[in-house]
Amino acid sequence: MQHGDIFHPDFKPSPYWWEAYRPLPGDLIAVPKVARVAIIGGGYAGLSAALELSKQGVDAVVFERGALGEGASTRNGGAVSGGVNIGKSFSGRTVAVDPERAGRMLSDGFDAFALVERLIAEEGIDCFWQKRGRFQGAWTPAHFAFQQSRLAALNDAAQSGAYMVPREEQRTEIASDYYYGGMVVERSASLHPALYYKGLLDACRRRGIAVCAKAAVEQIAHGGAGWRLTTSRGAIEAGDVIIATNGYTGTLTPRLRRRVVPIASHIIATEELSVDLAACLVPKGRTLSDTKRVLCYYRMSPDGRRMVFGGRARFTQADPLLCARVLYDYMIQRFPQLKGVRITHGWTGNTAFTLDALPHMGEDEGLHYALGCNGSGIAMMTYLGYQTARKIARAANYACAFDGPDFPDHPLYSGNPWFLPLIGSYYRLRDRLDRVLA
Ligand SMILES: Cc1cc2nc3c(=O)[nH]c(=O)nc-3n(C[C@H](O)[C@H](O)[C@H](O)COP(=O)(O)OP(=O)(O)OC[C@H]3O[C@@H](n4cnc5c(N)ncnc54)[C@H](O)[C@@H]3O)c2cc1C
């Protein structure tokens, strides 16, 4: 099969999820003159912060540069876990985390997962929430052993329901022999990311929260009751400001931009598969990922008919057709039985990695921030928005484990991740070597 044939005639270079909810500016709400809190970034973090502030009786306005949901929050894979990858930075460097704090982080991860589940129930969000667990395939026997070494921490602090599946039993999880066994985490789920987003947006609207689309914040300065923000559609004064721009953090906040590395991730969706083929690929309907440095993550679509397959085809934004071809090859390596199936959608979005691989909330020169999903932020960014809101409303009765002044930067990083293609090539080489030497 030629690569040209992998594209369905109706191929769209946009998210499959947008068939159900497409980010739109909607009727543009006028920018209010004053608010108690101004939130910059209208993704999960921004909306969940606004929602919690409203529940606490604090009025907030959300500013979104593009259409509502245009960032990562309607583009992701929809795999929900509360897991935090403590101790390994994106550059592979090991980062020391005090064991007591690491335990609190895992426990907050547990709470993050519970928060998503609660919001979906409380707000009646119809987003195909399915609690069927996750399988993480081990790329080498050493990776399998490493996964095994993490079980106790995952189960003790985060009650993850994690257990190992040896290679001989792997086909109970995935119709593939690609891995050396792997780990199941029962306390994981999947959802339709754009419908979850729409549900949060609807909840904000029901509460009368102003969510201003096409309102890029261009300047933040001290003034009025605290801050004066200039947006592309007017100015506002606010007592507090929350930065919730994650992988789209730009020159507006240069100090924060130096602390997050925007890394692109790419996804394809296949055409509908035959019923028999669709039913056998992922027998338990789990979400899947692997332990490779250049990892892939995948799942069946909510209706169980399509493979939705993501990964770091490139580490930066790149031509969707090129990335789709790379992802297609990765998919066929895992599922040779999908050869010949065509792709209907291919898209890309930005995640935000931090230099210590940890999500962060806190205050920088008086600005609140919730940033750094490190690739996995449906639960975590919803949670950090919520926790930031509770902190501002003085409703938090304990400090979130991700709140603190230690948000590392690097003297050689100014916010331009020019080095990512080099890291991508290096990681691919390391992945190959790991397998050859296994
Ligand atoms: C392809 C892909 C796959 C992923 N898969 C998963 C997954 O399976 N599971 C998981 O848990 N996580 C996944 N993630 C990560 C997850 O999507 C993110 O962590 C989450 O959506 C981040 O939410 P957020 O609100 O922090 O940021 P975003 O949703 O990215 O929103 C930030 C917003 O800030 C806006 N903004 C920036 N600057 C300004 C400004 N000056 N003024 C106004 N607005 C501004 C941007 O336009 C953007 O809309 C994935 C991400 C991608 C890209």
PDB file of C-alpha atoms in Angstrom, residues 101-334:
ATOM      1  CA  ARG A 101       5.849  15.333  48.952  1.00  0.00           C
ATOM      2  CA  ALA A 102       5.841  12.603  46.289  1.00  0.00           C
ATOM      3  CA  GLY A 103       3.239  10.735  48.344  1.00  0.00           C
ATOM      4  CA  ARG A 104       1.105  13.874  48.603  1.00  0.00           C
ATOM      5  CA  MET A 105       1.384  14.385  44.844  1.00  0.00           C
ATOM      6  CA  LEU A 106       0.135  10.884  44.125  1.00  0.00           C
ATOM      7  CA  SER A 107      -2.673  11.463  46.560  1.00  0.00           C
ATOM      8  CA  ASP A 108      -3.555  14.745  44.807  1.00  0.00           C
ATOM      9  CA  GLY A 109      -3.494  12.784  41.534  1.00  0.00           C
ATOM     10  CA  PHE A 110      -6.155  10.557  43.079  1.00  0.00           C
ATOM     11  CA  ASP A 111      -8.192  13.653  43.942  1.00  0.00           C
ATOM     12  CA  ALA A 112      -7.746  15.038  40.420  1.00  0.00           C
ATOM     13  CA  PHE A 113      -9.292  11.914  38.925  1.00  0.00           C
ATOM     14  CA  ALA A 114     -12.137  12.067  41.454  1.00  0.00           C
ATOM     15  CA  LEU A 115     -12.750  15.743  40.616  1.00  0.00           C
ATOM     16  CA  VAL A 116     -13.305  14.984  36.919  1.00  0.00           C
ATOM     17  CA  GLU A 117     -15.697  12.193  37.820  1.00  0.00           C
ATOM     18  CA  ARG A 118     -17.573  14.490  40.232  1.00  0.00           C
ATOM     19  CA  LEU A 119     -17.820  17.391  37.775  1.00  0.00           C
ATOM     20  CA  ILE A 120     -19.175  15.077  35.079  1.00  0.00           C
ATOM     21  CA  ALA A 121     -21.835  13.784  37.474  1.00  0.00           C
ATOM     22  CA  GLU A 122     -22.722  17.138  39.069  1.00  0.00           C
ATOM     23  CA  GLU A 123     -22.893  19.083  35.824  1.00  0.00           C
ATOM     24  CA  GLY A 124     -24.544  16.238  33.893  1.00  0.00           C
ATOM     25  CA  ILE A 125     -21.795  16.185  31.258  1.00  0.00           C
ATOM     26  CA  ASP A 126     -22.524  13.678  28.522  1.00  0.00           C
ATOM     27  CA  CYS A 127     -18.995  12.825  27.383  1.00  0.00           C
ATOM     28  CA  PHE A 128     -18.763   9.019  27.188  1.00  0.00           C
ATOM     29  CA  TRP A 129     -17.069   8.672  30.594  1.00  0.00           C
ATOM     30  CA  GLN A 130     -15.929   5.047  30.694  1.00  0.00           C
ATOM     31  CA  LYS A 131     -13.966   3.649  33.627  1.00  0.00           C
ATOM     32  CA  ARG A 132     -12.262   0.702  31.989  1.00  0.00           C
ATOM     33  CA  GLY A 133      -8.649   1.154  33.028  1.00  0.00           C
ATOM     34  CA  ARG A 134      -5.404   1.612  31.145  1.00  0.00           C
ATOM     35  CA  PHE A 135      -2.770  -0.807  29.852  1.00  0.00           C
ATOM     36  CA  GLN A 136       0.788   0.477  29.539  1.00  0.00           C
ATOM     37  CA  GLY A 137       2.869  -1.853  27.380  1.00  0.00           C
ATOM     38  CA  ALA A 138       6.499  -2.487  28.360  1.00  0.00           C
ATOM     39  CA  TRP A 139       8.921  -1.825  25.515  1.00  0.00           C
ATOM     40  CA  THR A 140      11.664  -3.992  27.093  1.00  0.00           C
ATOM     41  CA  PRO A 141      11.940  -6.500  29.960  1.00  0.00           C
ATOM     42  CA  ALA A 142      13.786  -3.812  31.949  1.00  0.00           C
ATOM     43  CA  HIS A 143      10.831  -1.481  31.480  1.00  0.00           C
ATOM     44  CA  PHE A 144       8.545  -4.254  32.719  1.00  0.00           C
ATOM     45  CA  ALA A 145      10.710  -4.556  35.867  1.00  0.00           C
ATOM     46  CA  PHE A 146      10.608  -0.769  36.351  1.00  0.00           C
ATOM     47  CA  GLN A 147       6.824  -0.760  36.088  1.00  0.00           C
ATOM     48  CA  GLN A 148       6.708  -3.521  38.678  1.00  0.00           C
ATOM     49  CA  SER A 149       8.854  -1.437  41.038  1.00  0.00           C
ATOM     50  CA  ARG A 150       6.253   1.386  40.920  1.00  0.00           C
ATOM     51  CA  LEU A 151       3.236  -0.733  41.790  1.00  0.00           C
ATOM     52  CA  ALA A 152       3.406  -0.271  45.548  1.00  0.00           C
ATOM     53  CA  ALA A 153       3.606   3.533  45.356  1.00  0.00           C
ATOM     54  CA  LEU A 154       0.771   3.714  42.847  1.00  0.00           C
ATOM     55  CA  ASN A 155      -1.447   1.471  44.907  1.00  0.00           C
ATOM     56  CA  ASP A 156      -0.585   2.833  48.366  1.00  0.00           C
ATOM     57  CA  ALA A 157      -0.749   6.576  47.705  1.00  0.00           C
ATOM     58  CA  ALA A 158      -3.149   6.739  44.768  1.00  0.00           C
ATOM     59  CA  GLN A 159      -5.144   3.514  45.123  1.00  0.00           C
ATOM     60  CA  SER A 160      -4.620   2.934  41.417  1.00  0.00           C
ATOM     61  CA  GLY A 161      -5.540  -0.738  41.307  1.00  0.00           C
ATOM     62  CA  ALA A 162      -2.319  -1.368  39.389  1.00  0.00           C
ATOM     63  CA  TYR A 163      -1.040  -4.856  38.533  1.00  0.00           C
ATOM     64  CA  MET A 164       1.325  -6.487  36.078  1.00  0.00           C
ATOM     65  CA  VAL A 165       0.335  -8.541  33.046  1.00  0.00           C
ATOM     66  CA  PRO A 166       3.113 -10.866  31.831  1.00  0.00           C
ATOM     67  CA  ARG A 167       3.842 -11.164  28.136  1.00  0.00           C
ATOM     68  CA  GLU A 168       2.146 -14.592  27.900  1.00  0.00           C
ATOM     69  CA  GLU A 169      -1.156 -13.008  28.993  1.00  0.00           C
ATOM     70  CA  GLN A 170      -0.818  -9.768  27.067  1.00  0.00           C
ATOM     71  CA  ARG A 171      -3.367 -10.729  24.437  1.00  0.00           C
ATOM     72  CA  THR A 172      -6.072 -10.443  27.062  1.00  0.00           C
ATOM     73  CA  GLU A 173      -5.336  -6.691  26.904  1.00  0.00           C
ATOM     74  CA  ILE A 174      -4.318  -6.000  23.319  1.00  0.00           C
ATOM     75  CA  ALA A 175      -4.441  -7.961  20.046  1.00  0.00           C
ATOM     76  CA  SER A 176      -0.701  -7.523  19.562  1.00  0.00           C
ATOM     77  CA  ASP A 177       2.635  -9.074  20.549  1.00  0.00           C
ATOM     78  CA  TYR A 178       4.462  -5.749  20.365  1.00  0.00           C
ATOM     79  CA  TYR A 179       5.255  -5.451  24.084  1.00  0.00           C
ATOM     80  CA  TYR A 180       7.016  -7.432  26.802  1.00  0.00           C
ATOM     81  CA  GLY A 181       3.874  -7.499  28.929  1.00  0.00           C
ATOM     82  CA  GLY A 182       2.852  -4.408  30.823  1.00  0.00           C
ATOM     83  CA  MET A 183       0.976  -2.774  33.632  1.00  0.00           C
ATOM     84  CA  VAL A 184      -2.755  -2.322  34.070  1.00  0.00           C
ATOM     85  CA  VAL A 185      -4.009   0.666  36.041  1.00  0.00           C
ATOM     86  CA  GLU A 186      -7.642  -0.006  36.822  1.00  0.00           C
ATOM     87  CA  ARG A 187      -8.312   3.488  38.163  1.00  0.00           C
ATOM     88  CA  SER A 188      -8.173   5.166  34.749  1.00  0.00           C
ATOM     89  CA  ALA A 189     -10.883   6.167  32.352  1.00  0.00           C
ATOM     90  CA  SER A 190     -11.614   7.561  28.945  1.00  0.00           C
ATOM     91  CA  LEU A 191     -13.891  10.316  27.753  1.00  0.00           C
ATOM     92  CA  HIS A 192     -14.703  12.353  24.681  1.00  0.00           C
ATOM     93  CA  PRO A 193     -12.391  15.340  25.242  1.00  0.00           C
ATOM     94  CA  ALA A 194     -14.362  17.902  23.244  1.00  0.00           C
ATOM     95  CA  LEU A 195     -17.665  16.913  24.864  1.00  0.00           C
ATOM     96  CA  TYR A 196     -16.080  17.128  28.309  1.00  0.00           C
ATOM     97  CA  TYR A 197     -14.888  20.605  27.326  1.00  0.00           C
ATOM     98  CA  LYS A 198     -18.335  21.563  26.065  1.00  0.00           C
ATOM     99  CA  GLY A 199     -19.824  20.316  29.342  1.00  0.00           C
ATOM    100  CA  LEU A 200     -17.526  22.571  31.371  1.00  0.00           C
ATOM    101  CA  LEU A 201     -18.318  25.491  29.069  1.00  0.00           C
ATOM    102  CA  ASP A 202     -22.073  24.900  29.393  1.00  0.00           C
ATOM    103  CA  ALA A 203     -21.681  24.753  33.186  1.00  0.00           C
ATOM    104  CA  CYS A 204     -19.870  28.111  33.146  1.00  0.00           C
ATOM    105  CA  ARG A 205     -22.563  29.623  30.966  1.00  0.00           C
ATOM    106  CA  ARG A 206     -25.339  28.313  33.216  1.00  0.00           C
ATOM    107  CA  ARG A 207     -23.682  30.216  36.042  1.00  0.00           C
ATOM    108  CA  GLY A 208     -23.460  33.382  34.010  1.00  0.00           C
ATOM    109  CA  ILE A 209     -19.663  33.385  33.804  1.00  0.00           C
ATOM    110  CA  ALA A 210     -18.299  35.604  31.013  1.00  0.00           C
ATOM    111  CA  VAL A 211     -16.144  33.415  28.759  1.00  0.00           C
ATOM    112  CA  CYS A 212     -14.750  35.815  26.163  1.00  0.00           C
ATOM    113  CA  ALA A 213     -13.642  34.221  22.895  1.00  0.00           C
ATOM    114  CA  LYS A 214     -11.339  35.962  20.423  1.00  0.00           C
ATOM    115  CA  ALA A 215     -10.013  38.056  23.294  1.00  0.00           C
ATOM    116  CA  ALA A 216      -6.244  37.705  23.394  1.00  0.00           C
ATOM    117  CA  VAL A 217      -4.702  39.241  26.464  1.00  0.00           C
ATOM    118  CA  GLU A 218      -1.910  41.451  25.164  1.00  0.00           C
ATOM    119  CA  GLN A 219      -0.641  43.168  28.278  1.00  0.00           C
ATOM    120  CA  ILE A 220      -0.797  42.777  32.049  1.00  0.00           C
ATOM    121  CA  ALA A 221       0.144  45.725  34.256  1.00  0.00           C
ATOM    122  CA  HIS A 222      -0.377  46.789  37.849  1.00  0.00           C
ATOM    123  CA  GLY A 223      -3.343  49.120  38.125  1.00  0.00           C
ATOM    124  CA  GLY A 224      -6.785  49.711  39.560  1.00  0.00           C
ATOM    125  CA  ALA A 225      -7.798  47.177  42.199  1.00  0.00           C
ATOM    126  CA  GLY A 226      -4.732  45.061  41.407  1.00  0.00           C
ATOM    127  CA  TRP A 227      -4.210  44.437  37.703  1.00  0.00           C
ATOM    128  CA  ARG A 228      -5.133  46.059  34.426  1.00  0.00           C
ATOM    129  CA  LEU A 229      -5.320  43.755  31.415  1.00  0.00           C
ATOM    130  CA  THR A 230      -5.371  44.935  27.830  1.00  0.00           C
ATOM    131  CA  THR A 231      -7.082  42.499  25.504  1.00  0.00           C
ATOM    132  CA  SER A 232      -7.670  42.572  21.760  1.00  0.00           C
ATOM    133  CA  ARG A 233     -11.300  43.491  22.537  1.00  0.00           C
ATOM    134  CA  GLY A 234     -10.967  45.946  25.421  1.00  0.00           C
ATOM    135  CA  ALA A 235      -9.405  46.480  28.841  1.00  0.00           C
ATOM    136  CA  ILE A 236     -10.387  45.122  32.259  1.00  0.00           C
ATOM    137  CA  GLU A 237      -9.350  45.669  35.869  1.00  0.00           C
ATOM    138  CA  ALA A 238      -9.115  42.634  38.136  1.00  0.00           C
ATOM    139  CA  GLY A 239      -8.009  41.887  41.670  1.00  0.00           C
ATOM    140  CA  ASP A 240      -6.317  38.616  40.743  1.00  0.00           C
ATOM    141  CA  VAL A 241      -5.111  37.027  37.515  1.00  0.00           C
ATOM    142  CA  ILE A 242      -4.746  33.321  36.716  1.00  0.00           C
ATOM    143  CA  ILE A 243      -2.468  32.241  33.884  1.00  0.00           C
ATOM    144  CA  ALA A 244      -3.890  29.020  32.395  1.00  0.00           C
ATOM    145  CA  THR A 245      -2.181  28.973  29.012  1.00  0.00           C
ATOM    146  CA  ASN A 246      -0.244  25.674  29.376  1.00  0.00           C
ATOM    147  CA  GLY A 247       1.312  24.650  25.992  1.00  0.00           C
ATOM    148  CA  TYR A 248       0.321  27.995  24.457  1.00  0.00           C
ATOM    149  CA  THR A 249       2.122  30.155  27.020  1.00  0.00           C
ATOM    150  CA  GLY A 250       3.674  33.031  25.111  1.00  0.00           C
ATOM    151  CA  THR A 251       5.511  36.317  25.423  1.00  0.00           C
ATOM    152  CA  LEU A 252       2.716  37.809  27.548  1.00  0.00           C
ATOM    153  CA  THR A 253       4.298  36.065  30.547  1.00  0.00           C
ATOM    154  CA  PRO A 254       8.001  35.734  29.684  1.00  0.00           C
ATOM    155  CA  ARG A 255       9.009  34.439  33.125  1.00  0.00           C
ATOM    156  CA  LEU A 256       6.500  31.583  32.885  1.00  0.00           C
ATOM    157  CA  ARG A 257       7.318  30.948  29.235  1.00  0.00           C
ATOM    158  CA  ARG A 258      10.876  30.114  30.325  1.00  0.00           C
ATOM    159  CA  ARG A 259       9.504  27.441  32.657  1.00  0.00           C
ATOM    160  CA  VAL A 260       7.358  25.456  30.219  1.00  0.00           C
ATOM    161  CA  VAL A 261       8.468  23.702  27.058  1.00  0.00           C
ATOM    162  CA  PRO A 262       5.678  23.427  24.478  1.00  0.00           C
ATOM    163  CA  ILE A 263       5.835  19.956  22.934  1.00  0.00           C
ATOM    164  CA  ALA A 264       3.499  18.989  20.122  1.00  0.00           C
ATOM    165  CA  SER A 265       1.569  15.760  20.091  1.00  0.00           C
ATOM    166  CA  HIS A 266      -0.271  14.328  17.100  1.00  0.00           C
ATOM    167  CA  ILE A 267      -3.243  11.998  16.622  1.00  0.00           C
ATOM    168  CA  ILE A 268      -4.966  10.152  13.785  1.00  0.00           C
ATOM    169  CA  ALA A 269      -8.392   8.524  13.675  1.00  0.00           C
ATOM    170  CA  THR A 270      -9.216   5.672  11.317  1.00  0.00           C
ATOM    171  CA  GLU A 271     -12.346   5.134   9.325  1.00  0.00           C
ATOM    172  CA  GLU A 272     -14.942   2.821  10.917  1.00  0.00           C
ATOM    173  CA  LEU A 273     -13.564  -0.698  11.153  1.00  0.00           C
ATOM    174  CA  SER A 274     -15.540  -3.851  10.577  1.00  0.00           C
ATOM    175  CA  VAL A 275     -17.444  -4.844  13.712  1.00  0.00           C
ATOM    176  CA  ASP A 276     -15.336  -7.976  14.260  1.00  0.00           C
ATOM    177  CA  LEU A 277     -12.011  -6.218  13.825  1.00  0.00           C
ATOM    178  CA  ALA A 278     -13.045  -3.297  16.042  1.00  0.00           C
ATOM    179  CA  ALA A 279     -14.199  -5.640  18.790  1.00  0.00           C
ATOM    180  CA  CYS A 280     -10.977  -7.618  19.059  1.00  0.00           C
ATOM    181  CA  LEU A 281      -8.218  -4.962  19.058  1.00  0.00           C
ATOM    182  CA  VAL A 282      -8.584  -3.834  22.666  1.00  0.00           C
ATOM    183  CA  PRO A 283     -10.725  -6.555  24.269  1.00  0.00           C
ATOM    184  CA  LYS A 284     -11.355  -4.772  27.571  1.00  0.00           C
ATOM    185  CA  GLY A 285     -11.869  -1.314  26.077  1.00  0.00           C
ATOM    186  CA  ARG A 286      -8.956   0.178  28.003  1.00  0.00           C
ATOM    187  CA  THR A 287      -6.831   3.123  26.945  1.00  0.00           C
ATOM    188  CA  LEU A 288      -3.299   2.127  25.963  1.00  0.00           C
ATOM    189  CA  SER A 289       0.154   3.646  25.995  1.00  0.00           C
ATOM    190  CA  ASP A 290       3.718   2.404  26.230  1.00  0.00           C
ATOM    191  CA  THR A 291       6.990   2.937  28.044  1.00  0.00           C
ATOM    192  CA  LYS A 292       8.972   4.156  25.044  1.00  0.00           C
ATOM    193  CA  ARG A 293      10.596   7.575  25.248  1.00  0.00           C
ATOM    194  CA  VAL A 294       8.765   8.489  22.057  1.00  0.00           C
ATOM    195  CA  LEU A 295       5.588   7.002  23.366  1.00  0.00           C
ATOM    196  CA  CYS A 296       2.332   6.280  21.613  1.00  0.00           C
ATOM    197  CA  TYR A 297      -1.097   6.387  23.225  1.00  0.00           C
ATOM    198  CA  TYR A 298      -4.253   4.988  21.700  1.00  0.00           C
ATOM    199  CA  ARG A 299      -7.794   3.798  22.287  1.00  0.00           C
ATOM    200  CA  MET A 300     -10.958   2.929  20.473  1.00  0.00           C
ATOM    201  CA  SER A 301     -13.351   5.796  19.756  1.00  0.00           C
ATOM    202  CA  PRO A 302     -16.261   6.093  22.236  1.00  0.00           C
ATOM    203  CA  ASP A 303     -18.541   4.141  19.877  1.00  0.00           C
ATOM    204  CA  GLY A 304     -15.894   1.407  19.683  1.00  0.00           C
ATOM    205  CA  ARG A 305     -15.624   1.581  15.880  1.00  0.00           C
ATOM    206  CA  ARG A 306     -12.416   3.535  15.160  1.00  0.00           C
ATOM    207  CA  MET A 307      -8.844   3.416  16.326  1.00  0.00           C
ATOM    208  CA  VAL A 308      -7.724   6.801  17.677  1.00  0.00           C
ATOM    209  CA  PHE A 309      -3.937   6.670  17.683  1.00  0.00           C
ATOM    210  CA  GLY A 310      -1.606   9.350  19.023  1.00  0.00           C
ATOM    211  CA  GLY A 311       2.051   9.937  19.634  1.00  0.00           C
ATOM    212  CA  ARG A 312       5.024  12.177  19.093  1.00  0.00           C
ATOM    213  CA  ALA A 313       5.292  11.801  15.329  1.00  0.00           C
ATOM    214  CA  ARG A 314       7.275  15.033  15.645  1.00  0.00           C
ATOM    215  CA  PHE A 315       8.055  17.042  18.794  1.00  0.00           C
ATOM    216  CA  THR A 316       6.974  20.294  17.177  1.00  0.00           C
ATOM    217  CA  GLN A 317       3.974  21.435  15.146  1.00  0.00           C
ATOM    218  CA  ALA A 318       4.348  19.846  11.704  1.00  0.00           C
ATOM    219  CA  ASP A 319       2.443  19.086   8.517  1.00  0.00           C
ATOM    220  CA  PRO A 320      -0.590  16.954   9.566  1.00  0.00           C
ATOM    221  CA  LEU A 321      -0.183  14.725   6.493  1.00  0.00           C
ATOM    222  CA  LEU A 322       3.441  14.009   7.335  1.00  0.00           C
ATOM    223  CA  CYS A 323       2.603  13.278  10.985  1.00  0.00           C
ATOM    224  CA  ALA A 324      -0.322  11.088   9.933  1.00  0.00           C
ATOM    225  CA  ARG A 325       2.008   8.937   7.848  1.00  0.00           C
ATOM    226  CA  VAL A 326       4.440   8.512  10.740  1.00  0.00           C
ATOM    227  CA  LEU A 327       1.631   7.634  13.155  1.00  0.00           C
ATOM    228  CA  TYR A 328       0.160   5.199  10.663  1.00  0.00           C
ATOM    229  CA  ASP A 329       3.451   3.302  10.619  1.00  0.00           C
ATOM    230  CA  TYR A 330       3.554   3.275  14.440  1.00  0.00           C
ATOM    231  CA  MET A 331      -0.019   1.939  14.473  1.00  0.00           C
ATOM    232  CA  ILE A 332       0.762  -0.844  11.979  1.00  0.00           C
ATOM    233  CA  GLN A 333       3.815  -1.871  14.013  1.00  0.00           C
ATOM    234  CA  ARG A 334       1.452  -2.549  16.910  1.00  0.00           C
TER     235      ARG A 334
END
